[in-house]
Amino acid sequence: MASSSSLTGERAVVALFIARIVFSVPQSLLSESLSLSLLSLLALSVEISVDASSSVPLSHFFKTRPGASSGIFLGAVTLPGVMVSKLIQMSRAVSLNQSGSEELENLQLLYWGTSASCYTVLAYLCFIFYQQSDSKNCATSRCSLSCIALYFVVCCVSFAVKSHSGWYTAAILLWLFSHGYAAVKLIQNILHTFPACASIGEALLVTAGLVIYFGDMLACTAAKSHGYFTASKLVTVPYGIQRSEVSVIIQGLIIGLLLFPMLFKYMLQFLERVSLASSRDTTDSHMRRSCVFYISLACVLIIAVPSWMQLVQDFHVHPFLWVLDFVLSEPLKRLSLCIYWLVVIYVSVIRFYNISKSSKIERILLRKYYHLMAVSMFVPALILQPKFLDLAFGAALAVFLMLEIIRIWRIWPLGQLVHQFMNAFTDHRDTDLLVVSHFSLLLGCALPIWLSSGFNDRPLAPFAGILSLGIGDTMASVVGYKYGVLRWSKTGKKTIEGTAAGITSVLAACSILLPLLATTRYVQNWFSLLFAVTISGLLEAYTAQLDNAFIPLVFYSLLCL
C-alpha cells in the first residue's frame, strides 16, 4: 500500500482535530489523553486496512451506505473527542471552584464508557476482518493489536491509581466491558436491520451515543434505587449527582421511544400466538395492529416513562403536568416562542413541499433552506430562553421518532401519508427503510446546546450546531453550487469557493454573536476560533459521511478548548 493512498483529506482533518484536543489536555487528564491517542491510532489503522483490502471488501461483512467511505476513523474518535473536550472544560471549572469534583468524576466515567464502546467495536472489526484477509501479519495488524493491549493497560492503571480498592477497579472494568459488549451487539443489529442506510463510521457514532445514553440511564436508576441494590461508590458517587428535570424528561422520552418498537414487535408476536381465529381481512388486520400500536404507545408515554422519571427525580406532580407548569411559568415569552415556531414551520413546510413537487430546483439547495429556517428559529430562543429550548428540542425529537416509527411500520392512518410527505425531502443518504436527514439536522443543532448545560465558560459553544449547519454548511452549498469552479478532488463535488464562503460566513456570524454573549471576563482567542471554524469547514469539504452529524460535534469540541 502506498503511503500516498493512506493520506486523505478527511483523515488529515480528523488527525488535526485530535491533535488539537490532545495538546490541550492538562496533566490531571493524562490517562484520558493517552487513551484517546491510542484510540485514534487504532481507528486509523483499521480504516486503512479495511479501505485498502481488495481480497476481503467491507461489503463482505456489512451492507453499508453506497457512495460513502467506511468512515471508521472519524466515527470512532468523534464522541470520545467531545468527552475529552468536556473534561478539559470541567477541569477548569473545578480549578476555579465553580463546579464539584463529583461532576468531573461522572464525566470521566462517561468518557471511559464511550471510549470502551468504540475500542470494543474496533477490536471486533479487527477480528472479523483479519480472520478472513490475507494481511494478518502486516504492520497495521500489529499496530492494532498493540493499541488494544496498551489501551487495556492504560485503563487499568488509570482506575487503579484513583482508588486503593482492587474490587472497585475490577467493578469499573466490568462496567466498561459491558459497554463494549453492548456496543458490538448494537452495531451488528443496526447494520443488519437497516442495510445500506449508514456507513461503519456513522453506525459507530450512533452506537457509542446510544450505549452511553442507555448506560447512564441504568446507572442513574441504580443510584436512585440504591436502597434496593447493593450499589456503593461505583454507582452512587458518579451517577448520584443532581440532574435537572428537563434532562430527565428528555432522557425518559427518548429512551422510551427507542425501546418501544421492540415492545410493539413482541406484543404483535404474542397476539398472533394467542389468537385462536385470525381474520383474513387485510383491512381488519391493519386496524387491529394500529389499535394495538396506539394503545401500547399511550401506555408507554403516560405510565411507563413518567414512572421512571418520578423514580430518578422528585417530581411532585406527573412529569407532563410539570412540563405544562414550566411552560406557563413565563407564558408571554414561551407561548410566544411556540406560536412563532409553529408559524415558521407551517409556512416553510407548505412552501418548500409545493416547490419540491413542481420546481426543478436541486434538492440539495432546497434542503439548505431548512438549515436557514433552523437559524431563524433557534438563535432567538437560545439567547432568550435556553432552558425552554432544551425542552423544545426534546419534544421535537420525540415527535420525529414517533412519526418515523409510524412511517416504518405503516401504521394506519398516518403511515402512508408520512411516508409520501417525507419522500419530498429525502436525498441520496436516505432510503425507504430509514430517513435520517431530519434527525441529523435536529440533533446537530440540539446536541451542542444539551452538552453545554451546566458549567460553560465558552459562550459560542452552544451555537456550534446552528453556526456550522445553519450558516456555514448552507453558504458552502449555495456558493459552491452556483459559483464553484475549483474542486477539492477530481471525484468530489465540494469546491474551494464553497468552503471559503462557509468559513467566512461562520466567522462573520461569530463576530456578531460575541458582543451579545461574551461576559466582561471572557476574551475570545481569535486564532483558536479561526482554527475551529477552518477545521469544521474542511471536514465538510472532505468527508463523505453524514456531515450534519459529525461537523457540529467536531466544531463544539474545538470551541470548548
Coordinates of C-alpha atoms in Angstrom, one line a residue:
M1 CA 0.0 0.0 0.0
A2 CA 1.4 3.3 -1.0
S3 CA 1.7 5.9 1.7
S4 CA 0.1 8.5 -0.5
S5 CA -3.1 6.4 -0.6
S6 CA -3.2 6.3 3.2
L7 CA -3.3 10.1 3.5
T8 CA -6.7 11.5 2.5
G9 CA -8.2 14.9 3.2
E10 CA -10.7 13.5 5.8
R11 CA -8.0 11.6 7.7
A12 CA -5.8 14.7 7.8
V13 CA -8.6 16.9 9.1
V14 CA -9.5 14.3 11.8
A15 CA -5.9 14.0 12.8
L16 CA -5.6 17.8 13.3
F17 CA -8.8 17.7 15.3
I18 CA -7.5 15.0 17.7
A19 CA -4.0 16.7 17.9
R20 CA -5.6 20.0 19.0
I21 CA -7.5 18.2 21.8
V22 CA -4.6 16.1 23.0
F23 CA -2.2 19.1 23.2
S24 CA -4.8 21.0 25.2
V25 CA -5.2 18.3 27.9
P26 CA -3.9 19.2 31.4
Q27 CA -1.7 16.9 33.3
S28 CA -4.5 15.7 35.5
L29 CA -6.2 14.1 32.4
L30 CA -3.0 12.4 31.1
S31 CA -4.6 8.9 31.1
E32 CA -7.6 10.2 29.1
S33 CA -5.3 11.9 26.6
L34 CA -3.2 8.8 26.2
S35 CA -6.2 6.6 25.7
L36 CA -7.7 9.0 23.1
S37 CA -4.4 8.9 21.2
L38 CA -4.4 5.1 21.2
L39 CA -8.0 5.0 20.1
S40 CA -7.1 7.3 17.2
L41 CA -4.1 5.1 16.1
L42 CA -6.3 2.0 16.3
A43 CA -9.1 3.6 14.3
L44 CA -6.8 4.9 11.7
S45 CA -5.0 1.5 11.3
V46 CA -8.3 -0.3 11.0
E47 CA -9.7 2.1 8.4
I48 CA -6.5 2.0 6.3
S49 CA -6.6 -1.8 6.3
V50 CA -10.3 -2.0 5.5
D51 CA -10.2 0.5 2.7
A52 CA -7.0 -0.9 1.2
S53 CA -8.0 -4.5 1.2
S54 CA -9.1 -6.0 -2.1
S55 CA -9.2 -9.6 -1.1
V56 CA -12.0 -9.1 1.6
P57 CA -14.0 -5.9 0.9
L58 CA -16.1 -4.3 3.6
S59 CA -19.3 -5.4 1.8
H60 CA -18.4 -9.0 2.6
F61 CA -19.3 -8.3 6.2
F62 CA -21.8 -5.5 6.2
K63 CA -24.0 -3.8 3.6
T64 CA -23.2 -0.1 4.1
R65 CA -24.4 3.1 2.5
P66 CA -23.4 3.3 -1.2
G67 CA -21.1 6.1 -2.1
A68 CA -19.7 6.6 1.4
S69 CA -16.3 5.6 2.7
S70 CA -16.0 3.4 5.7
G71 CA -15.6 6.5 8.0
I72 CA -14.2 4.4 10.8
F73 CA -11.5 6.9 11.9
L74 CA -14.0 9.8 12.1
G75 CA -16.8 7.7 13.6
A76 CA -14.6 6.2 16.3
V77 CA -12.9 9.4 17.6
T78 CA -15.7 12.0 17.4
L79 CA -17.6 11.2 20.6
P80 CA -14.5 10.4 22.7
G81 CA -13.0 13.7 21.5
V82 CA -16.2 15.5 22.6
M83 CA -15.9 13.9 26.0
V84 CA -12.2 14.9 26.5
S85 CA -13.0 18.4 25.5
K86 CA -15.8 18.5 28.1
L87 CA -13.3 17.1 30.6
I88 CA -10.9 19.9 29.9
Q89 CA -13.7 22.4 30.3
M90 CA -14.9 20.8 33.5
S91 CA -11.3 20.7 34.9
R92 CA -11.2 24.5 34.5
A93 CA -14.5 24.7 36.4
V94 CA -13.1 22.6 39.3
S95 CA -9.9 24.6 39.5
L96 CA -12.0 27.8 39.7
N97 CA -14.3 26.2 42.4
Q98 CA -17.3 26.7 40.0
S99 CA -18.1 23.0 39.9
G100 CA -17.7 20.0 42.2
S101 CA -15.4 17.1 41.8
E102 CA -18.4 14.7 41.6
E103 CA -19.3 16.1 38.2
L104 CA -15.8 15.7 36.9
E105 CA -15.8 12.1 38.2
N106 CA -19.1 11.5 36.5
L107 CA -17.8 12.9 33.2
Q108 CA -14.6 10.8 33.4
L109 CA -16.7 7.6 33.8
L110 CA -18.8 8.6 30.8
Y111 CA -15.7 9.2 28.8
W112 CA -14.3 5.8 29.6
G113 CA -17.6 4.2 28.8
T114 CA -17.6 6.0 25.4
S115 CA -14.0 5.1 24.5
A116 CA -14.5 1.5 25.7
S117 CA -17.5 1.2 23.4
C118 CA -15.5 2.5 20.4
Y119 CA -12.5 0.3 21.3
T120 CA -14.5 -2.9 21.5
V121 CA -16.2 -2.2 18.2
L122 CA -12.8 -1.6 16.6
A123 CA -11.4 -4.7 18.1
Y124 CA -14.4 -6.6 16.7
L125 CA -13.8 -5.2 13.3
C126 CA -10.1 -6.2 13.6
F127 CA -11.1 -9.7 14.5
I128 CA -13.6 -10.3 11.7
F129 CA -11.5 -8.6 9.1
Y130 CA -8.1 -10.1 9.8
Q131 CA -9.6 -13.5 10.3
Q132 CA -10.5 -13.7 6.6
S133 CA -7.9 -11.4 5.0
D134 CA -4.5 -12.1 3.6
S135 CA -2.9 -9.3 5.6
K136 CA -2.8 -11.0 9.1
N137 CA 0.9 -10.3 9.6
C138 CA 1.0 -6.7 8.1
A139 CA 2.2 -3.7 10.1
T140 CA -1.3 -2.3 10.5
S141 CA -2.4 -5.6 12.1
R142 CA 0.5 -5.4 14.7
C143 CA -0.3 -1.8 15.3
S144 CA -4.0 -2.6 16.0
L145 CA -3.1 -5.4 18.4
S146 CA -0.6 -3.1 20.2
C147 CA -3.2 -0.3 20.6
I148 CA -5.8 -2.7 22.0
A149 CA -3.3 -4.1 24.6
L150 CA -2.0 -0.7 25.6
Y151 CA -5.5 0.7 26.0
F152 CA -6.4 -2.0 28.4
V153 CA -3.2 -1.3 30.4
V154 CA -3.9 2.5 30.5
C155 CA -7.5 1.8 31.6
C156 CA -6.4 -0.5 34.4
V157 CA -3.6 1.9 35.6
S158 CA -5.9 4.9 35.4
F159 CA -8.5 3.5 37.8
A160 CA -6.0 1.7 40.0
V161 CA -4.3 4.9 40.9
K162 CA -7.6 6.6 41.6
S163 CA -8.7 4.0 44.1
H164 CA -6.9 1.9 46.7
S165 CA -9.6 -0.8 46.4
G166 CA -9.0 -3.6 44.0
W167 CA -12.6 -4.6 43.8
Y168 CA -13.6 -1.1 42.7
T169 CA -11.2 -1.2 39.8
A170 CA -12.5 -4.6 38.9
A171 CA -16.1 -3.4 39.0
I172 CA -15.3 -0.4 36.8
L173 CA -13.6 -2.6 34.3
L174 CA -16.6 -4.9 34.3
W175 CA -18.9 -1.9 33.8
L176 CA -16.7 -0.8 30.8
F177 CA -16.7 -4.3 29.4
S178 CA -20.5 -4.4 29.5
H179 CA -20.5 -1.1 27.5
G180 CA -18.2 -2.6 24.9
Y181 CA -20.2 -5.8 24.6
A182 CA -23.4 -3.9 24.2
A183 CA -21.8 -1.7 21.5
V184 CA -20.8 -4.7 19.5
K185 CA -24.2 -6.3 19.7
L186 CA -25.9 -3.0 18.9
I187 CA -23.8 -2.1 15.8
Q188 CA -24.5 -5.6 14.5
N189 CA -28.2 -5.1 14.8
I190 CA -28.1 -1.6 13.3
L191 CA -26.2 -2.7 10.3
H192 CA -28.3 -5.8 9.7
T193 CA -31.7 -4.3 10.5
F194 CA -31.0 -1.2 8.3
P195 CA -28.8 -2.3 5.5
A196 CA -27.3 0.3 3.1
C197 CA -28.6 3.1 5.5
A198 CA -25.3 4.0 7.1
S199 CA -21.5 3.7 6.8
I200 CA -19.5 2.0 9.5
G201 CA -18.4 5.3 10.9
E202 CA -22.0 6.6 11.1
A203 CA -23.2 3.4 12.7
L204 CA -20.3 3.6 15.2
L205 CA -21.2 7.2 16.2
V206 CA -24.9 6.2 16.8
T207 CA -23.9 3.0 18.6
A208 CA -21.5 4.8 21.0
G209 CA -24.0 7.5 21.7
L210 CA -26.9 5.1 22.4
V211 CA -24.8 2.8 24.6
I212 CA -23.5 5.6 26.8
Y213 CA -27.0 7.1 27.0
F214 CA -28.6 3.8 28.0
G215 CA -25.8 3.0 30.4
D216 CA -26.2 6.4 32.0
M217 CA -29.9 5.7 32.4
L218 CA -29.3 2.3 34.0
A219 CA -26.6 3.6 36.4
C220 CA -28.7 6.6 37.3
T221 CA -31.7 4.3 38.1
A222 CA -29.5 2.1 40.2
A223 CA -28.1 5.2 42.1
K224 CA -31.6 6.5 42.9
S225 CA -32.7 3.0 43.9
H226 CA -29.6 2.1 45.9
G227 CA -31.8 1.1 48.8
Y228 CA -32.9 -1.9 46.7
F229 CA -29.4 -2.7 45.4
T230 CA -26.0 -3.4 46.8
A231 CA -24.7 -0.4 45.0
S232 CA -21.9 1.6 46.6
K233 CA -19.3 4.1 45.4
L234 CA -19.3 2.7 41.9
V235 CA -22.8 3.9 41.2
T236 CA -23.8 6.3 44.0
V237 CA -21.0 8.8 43.5
P238 CA -20.6 9.1 39.7
Y239 CA -24.3 8.8 38.9
G240 CA -25.8 10.3 42.1
I241 CA -25.3 13.9 41.1
Q242 CA -28.3 16.2 40.8
R243 CA -29.9 16.3 37.4
S244 CA -32.3 18.9 36.0
E245 CA -35.9 18.0 35.5
V246 CA -35.7 18.9 31.8
S247 CA -32.8 16.5 31.2
V248 CA -34.6 13.6 33.0
I249 CA -37.8 14.2 30.9
I250 CA -35.8 14.3 27.7
Q251 CA -33.9 11.1 28.6
G252 CA -37.0 9.2 29.6
L253 CA -38.9 10.2 26.4
I254 CA -36.1 9.3 24.0
I255 CA -35.2 6.0 25.6
G256 CA -38.8 5.0 26.0
L257 CA -39.5 5.7 22.3
L258 CA -36.3 3.9 21.2
L259 CA -37.4 0.8 23.2
F260 CA -41.0 1.0 22.1
P261 CA -40.5 -0.8 18.7
M262 CA -39.1 -3.9 20.3
L263 CA -42.1 -3.9 22.8
F264 CA -44.6 -3.5 19.9
K265 CA -42.9 -6.3 17.9
Y266 CA -43.2 -8.7 20.9
M267 CA -46.8 -7.7 21.5
L268 CA -47.7 -8.4 17.9
Q269 CA -46.0 -11.8 18.1
F270 CA -47.8 -12.6 21.4
L271 CA -51.2 -11.6 19.9
E272 CA -50.6 -13.8 16.9
R273 CA -49.8 -16.8 19.0
V274 CA -52.8 -16.4 21.4
S275 CA -55.3 -15.6 18.7
L276 CA -57.5 -18.6 18.1
A277 CA -59.1 -17.4 14.9
S278 CA -57.1 -14.8 12.8
S279 CA -59.1 -12.8 10.4
R280 CA -58.1 -13.0 6.7
D281 CA -59.4 -9.5 6.1
T282 CA -56.3 -7.3 5.4
T283 CA -58.2 -4.1 6.4
D284 CA -59.3 -5.6 9.7
S285 CA -55.7 -6.8 10.4
H286 CA -54.3 -3.3 9.8
M287 CA -56.9 -1.8 12.0
R288 CA -56.2 -4.2 14.8
R289 CA -52.5 -3.7 14.6
S290 CA -53.0 0.1 14.6
C291 CA -55.2 -0.1 17.7
V292 CA -52.5 -2.2 19.5
F293 CA -49.9 0.3 18.4
Y294 CA -51.7 3.4 19.7
I295 CA -52.8 1.8 22.9
S296 CA -49.3 0.5 23.8
L297 CA -47.7 3.8 22.8
A298 CA -50.1 5.7 25.1
C299 CA -49.2 3.2 28.0
V300 CA -45.5 3.8 27.5
L301 CA -45.7 7.6 27.3
I302 CA -48.3 8.1 30.0
I303 CA -47.5 5.4 32.5
A304 CA -44.1 3.6 32.0
V305 CA -41.9 6.6 31.1
P306 CA -43.3 9.0 33.7
S307 CA -42.9 6.3 36.4
W308 CA -39.2 6.1 35.6
M309 CA -39.0 9.9 35.7
Q310 CA -40.5 10.1 39.1
L311 CA -38.2 7.4 40.3
V312 CA -35.0 9.2 39.4
Q313 CA -36.3 12.8 40.0
D314 CA -38.5 14.1 42.8
F315 CA -41.4 15.3 40.7
H316 CA -44.3 16.3 43.0
V317 CA -46.8 16.0 40.1
H318 CA -47.0 14.0 36.9
P319 CA -44.0 15.0 34.7
F320 CA -46.2 16.1 31.9
L321 CA -48.1 18.4 34.3
W322 CA -44.7 19.7 35.4
V323 CA -43.9 20.5 31.7
L324 CA -47.2 22.4 31.4
D325 CA -46.5 24.3 34.6
F326 CA -42.9 25.0 33.3
V327 CA -44.3 26.5 30.0
L328 CA -46.9 28.6 31.8
S329 CA -44.4 29.9 34.3
E330 CA -43.4 32.5 31.7
P331 CA -46.4 32.4 29.4
L332 CA -45.7 35.5 27.4
K333 CA -42.2 34.6 26.4
R334 CA -42.6 30.8 26.0
L335 CA -46.0 30.7 24.4
S336 CA -45.0 33.5 22.0
L337 CA -42.0 31.3 21.0
C338 CA -44.2 28.4 20.4
I339 CA -46.6 30.4 18.2
Y340 CA -43.6 31.8 16.3
W341 CA -42.1 28.3 15.8
L342 CA -45.4 26.9 14.6
V343 CA -45.9 29.7 12.1
V344 CA -42.4 29.4 10.7
I345 CA -42.7 25.6 10.4
Y346 CA -46.1 25.7 8.8
V347 CA -45.2 28.4 6.2
S348 CA -41.8 26.8 5.4
V349 CA -43.0 23.2 5.1
I350 CA -46.0 24.1 2.9
R351 CA -43.9 26.4 0.8
F352 CA -41.0 24.1 0.3
Y353 CA -43.2 21.0 -0.1
N354 CA -45.0 22.6 -3.0
I355 CA -41.7 23.8 -4.5
S356 CA -40.2 20.3 -4.3
K357 CA -43.1 18.8 -6.3
S358 CA -43.3 21.5 -9.1
S359 CA -39.8 23.1 -9.3
K360 CA -36.6 21.9 -10.9
I361 CA -34.5 23.4 -8.1
E362 CA -31.8 21.0 -6.9
R363 CA -33.0 19.1 -3.8
I364 CA -29.7 19.8 -2.0
L365 CA -30.4 23.5 -2.3
L366 CA -34.0 23.1 -1.2
R367 CA -32.9 21.2 1.9
K368 CA -30.5 24.1 2.8
Y369 CA -33.5 26.4 3.2
Y370 CA -34.4 24.3 6.3
H371 CA -30.9 25.0 7.7
L372 CA -31.7 28.7 7.4
M373 CA -35.1 28.1 9.0
A374 CA -33.3 26.4 11.9
V375 CA -31.2 29.6 12.4
S376 CA -34.2 31.8 12.4
M377 CA -36.0 29.5 14.9
F378 CA -33.2 28.6 17.3
V379 CA -30.9 31.6 17.7
P380 CA -33.5 33.9 19.3
A381 CA -34.7 31.1 21.6
L382 CA -31.1 30.1 22.6
I383 CA -30.4 33.7 23.6
L384 CA -33.6 34.5 25.4
Q385 CA -35.0 31.1 26.6
P386 CA -32.2 28.4 26.6
K387 CA -33.9 26.1 29.1
F388 CA -37.1 26.2 27.3
L389 CA -35.2 25.4 24.0
D390 CA -33.7 22.3 25.6
L391 CA -37.2 21.0 26.4
A392 CA -38.5 22.0 22.9
F393 CA -35.6 20.1 21.2
G394 CA -36.5 17.0 23.3
A395 CA -40.2 17.3 22.3
A396 CA -39.3 17.7 18.6
L397 CA -37.0 14.7 18.7
A398 CA -39.8 12.7 20.4
V399 CA -42.3 13.7 17.7
F400 CA -39.7 12.8 14.9
L401 CA -39.2 9.4 16.5
M402 CA -42.9 8.7 16.7
L403 CA -43.5 9.7 13.1
E404 CA -40.6 7.6 11.9
I405 CA -41.9 4.6 13.8
I406 CA -45.3 5.2 12.3
R407 CA -43.8 5.5 8.8
I408 CA -41.6 2.4 9.0
W409 CA -44.5 0.2 10.4
R410 CA -47.0 1.9 8.1
I411 CA -49.4 2.4 10.9
W412 CA -52.9 3.4 9.7
P413 CA -54.0 6.1 9.1
L414 CA -50.8 8.2 9.2
G415 CA -48.1 5.7 8.0
Q416 CA -48.5 6.1 4.2
L417 CA -49.2 9.9 4.4
V418 CA -46.0 10.5 6.4
H419 CA -44.0 8.3 4.0
Q420 CA -45.2 10.3 1.0
F421 CA -44.5 13.6 2.7
M422 CA -41.0 12.6 3.8
N423 CA -40.1 11.4 0.3
A424 CA -40.3 15.0 -0.9
F425 CA -37.3 16.0 1.2
T426 CA -35.0 12.9 1.0
D427 CA -31.7 12.7 -0.7
H428 CA -29.1 10.0 -1.5
R429 CA -28.4 9.4 2.2
D430 CA -32.0 8.4 2.9
T431 CA -33.8 5.2 2.0
D432 CA -37.3 3.9 2.1
L433 CA -36.2 1.8 5.1
L434 CA -34.9 4.8 7.2
V435 CA -35.0 8.6 6.7
V436 CA -32.2 10.2 8.8
S437 CA -31.7 13.7 7.4
H438 CA -34.2 15.5 9.6
F439 CA -32.9 13.6 12.7
S440 CA -29.3 14.6 11.9
L441 CA -30.2 18.3 11.4
L442 CA -32.2 18.4 14.7
L443 CA -29.6 16.6 16.7
G444 CA -26.8 18.6 15.1
C445 CA -28.4 21.8 16.4
A446 CA -29.5 20.3 19.7
L447 CA -26.5 18.3 21.0
P448 CA -24.1 21.3 21.4
I449 CA -26.9 23.0 23.4
W450 CA -27.6 20.0 25.6
L451 CA -23.9 19.4 26.1
S452 CA -23.4 23.0 27.3
S453 CA -25.9 22.7 30.1
G454 CA -24.2 23.3 33.5
F455 CA -20.8 25.0 33.6
N456 CA -20.0 26.7 30.3
D457 CA -17.2 29.3 30.0
R458 CA -17.2 29.3 26.2
P459 CA -20.2 31.4 25.1
L460 CA -20.0 30.3 21.4
A461 CA -20.0 26.5 22.2
P462 CA -23.9 26.1 22.4
F463 CA -24.1 27.7 19.0
A464 CA -21.8 25.2 17.3
G465 CA -24.6 23.3 15.5
I466 CA -26.6 26.3 14.5
L467 CA -23.5 28.1 13.2
S468 CA -21.9 25.1 11.4
L469 CA -25.1 23.8 9.8
G470 CA -27.4 26.7 9.6
I471 CA -24.8 29.2 8.3
G472 CA -21.6 27.5 7.3
D473 CA -23.0 24.4 5.5
T474 CA -25.7 26.4 3.8
M475 CA -23.4 29.1 2.5
A476 CA -20.9 26.5 1.4
S477 CA -23.5 24.6 -0.6
V478 CA -25.2 27.6 -2.2
V479 CA -21.9 29.4 -3.2
G480 CA -20.3 26.1 -4.3
Y481 CA -23.2 25.1 -6.4
K482 CA -23.7 28.5 -8.1
Y483 CA -20.2 29.8 -8.3
G484 CA -17.8 27.0 -7.5
V485 CA -15.1 26.1 -10.1
L486 CA -12.1 24.7 -8.2
R487 CA -12.9 21.3 -6.7
W488 CA -11.1 19.8 -3.7
S489 CA -10.8 16.5 -5.5
K490 CA -11.4 15.1 -9.0
T491 CA -14.2 12.8 -7.9
G492 CA -15.8 15.0 -5.3
K493 CA -18.4 17.8 -5.7
K494 CA -17.2 20.1 -3.0
T495 CA -15.5 23.3 -4.2
I496 CA -12.8 25.6 -2.7
E497 CA -15.1 28.6 -3.2
G498 CA -17.9 27.0 -1.3
T499 CA -15.6 26.1 1.6
A500 CA -14.2 29.6 1.8
A501 CA -17.7 31.0 1.8
G502 CA -18.7 28.7 4.6
I503 CA -15.7 29.6 6.8
T504 CA -16.1 33.3 6.1
S505 CA -19.8 33.3 6.9
V506 CA -19.3 31.5 10.2
L507 CA -16.5 33.9 11.3
A508 CA -18.8 36.8 10.4
A509 CA -21.6 35.3 12.5
C510 CA -19.3 34.7 15.4
S511 CA -18.1 38.4 15.3
I512 CA -21.8 39.4 15.6
L513 CA -22.7 37.0 18.3
L514 CA -19.7 37.5 20.6
P515 CA -20.6 41.1 21.7
L516 CA -24.0 39.8 22.6
L517 CA -22.8 36.8 24.5
A518 CA -19.4 37.3 26.0
T519 CA -19.0 38.4 29.6
T520 CA -16.5 41.0 30.6
R521 CA -14.2 38.3 31.9
Y522 CA -14.1 36.4 28.7
V523 CA -11.7 37.3 25.9
Q524 CA -12.1 35.3 22.7
N525 CA -8.9 33.8 21.3
W526 CA -9.4 34.5 17.6
F527 CA -6.7 32.2 16.5
S528 CA -8.4 29.3 18.3
L529 CA -11.7 30.3 16.8
L530 CA -10.2 30.5 13.3
F531 CA -8.7 27.1 13.8
A532 CA -12.1 25.6 14.9
V533 CA -14.0 27.2 12.1
T534 CA -11.4 26.1 9.5
I535 CA -11.3 22.5 10.7
S536 CA -15.1 22.2 10.7
G537 CA -15.2 23.8 7.2
L538 CA -12.5 21.5 5.8
L539 CA -14.3 18.5 7.3
E540 CA -17.5 19.5 5.5
A541 CA -15.4 19.7 2.3
Y542 CA -13.7 16.3 2.6
T543 CA -16.0 14.0 4.4
A544 CA -18.3 11.6 2.7
Q545 CA -20.1 10.8 5.9
L546 CA -23.3 12.4 7.1
D547 CA -21.9 15.9 7.8
N548 CA -24.9 17.0 9.8
A549 CA -24.0 14.5 12.5
F550 CA -20.2 15.0 12.7
I551 CA -19.5 18.7 11.9
P552 CA -21.4 20.1 14.9
L553 CA -19.7 17.8 17.4
V554 CA -16.2 18.5 16.0
F555 CA -16.9 22.2 16.0
Y556 CA -18.3 22.1 19.5
S557 CA -15.3 20.2 20.8
L558 CA -12.9 22.7 19.4
L559 CA -14.9 25.6 20.8
C560 CA -14.8 24.2 24.3
L561 CA -10.9 24.3 24.4

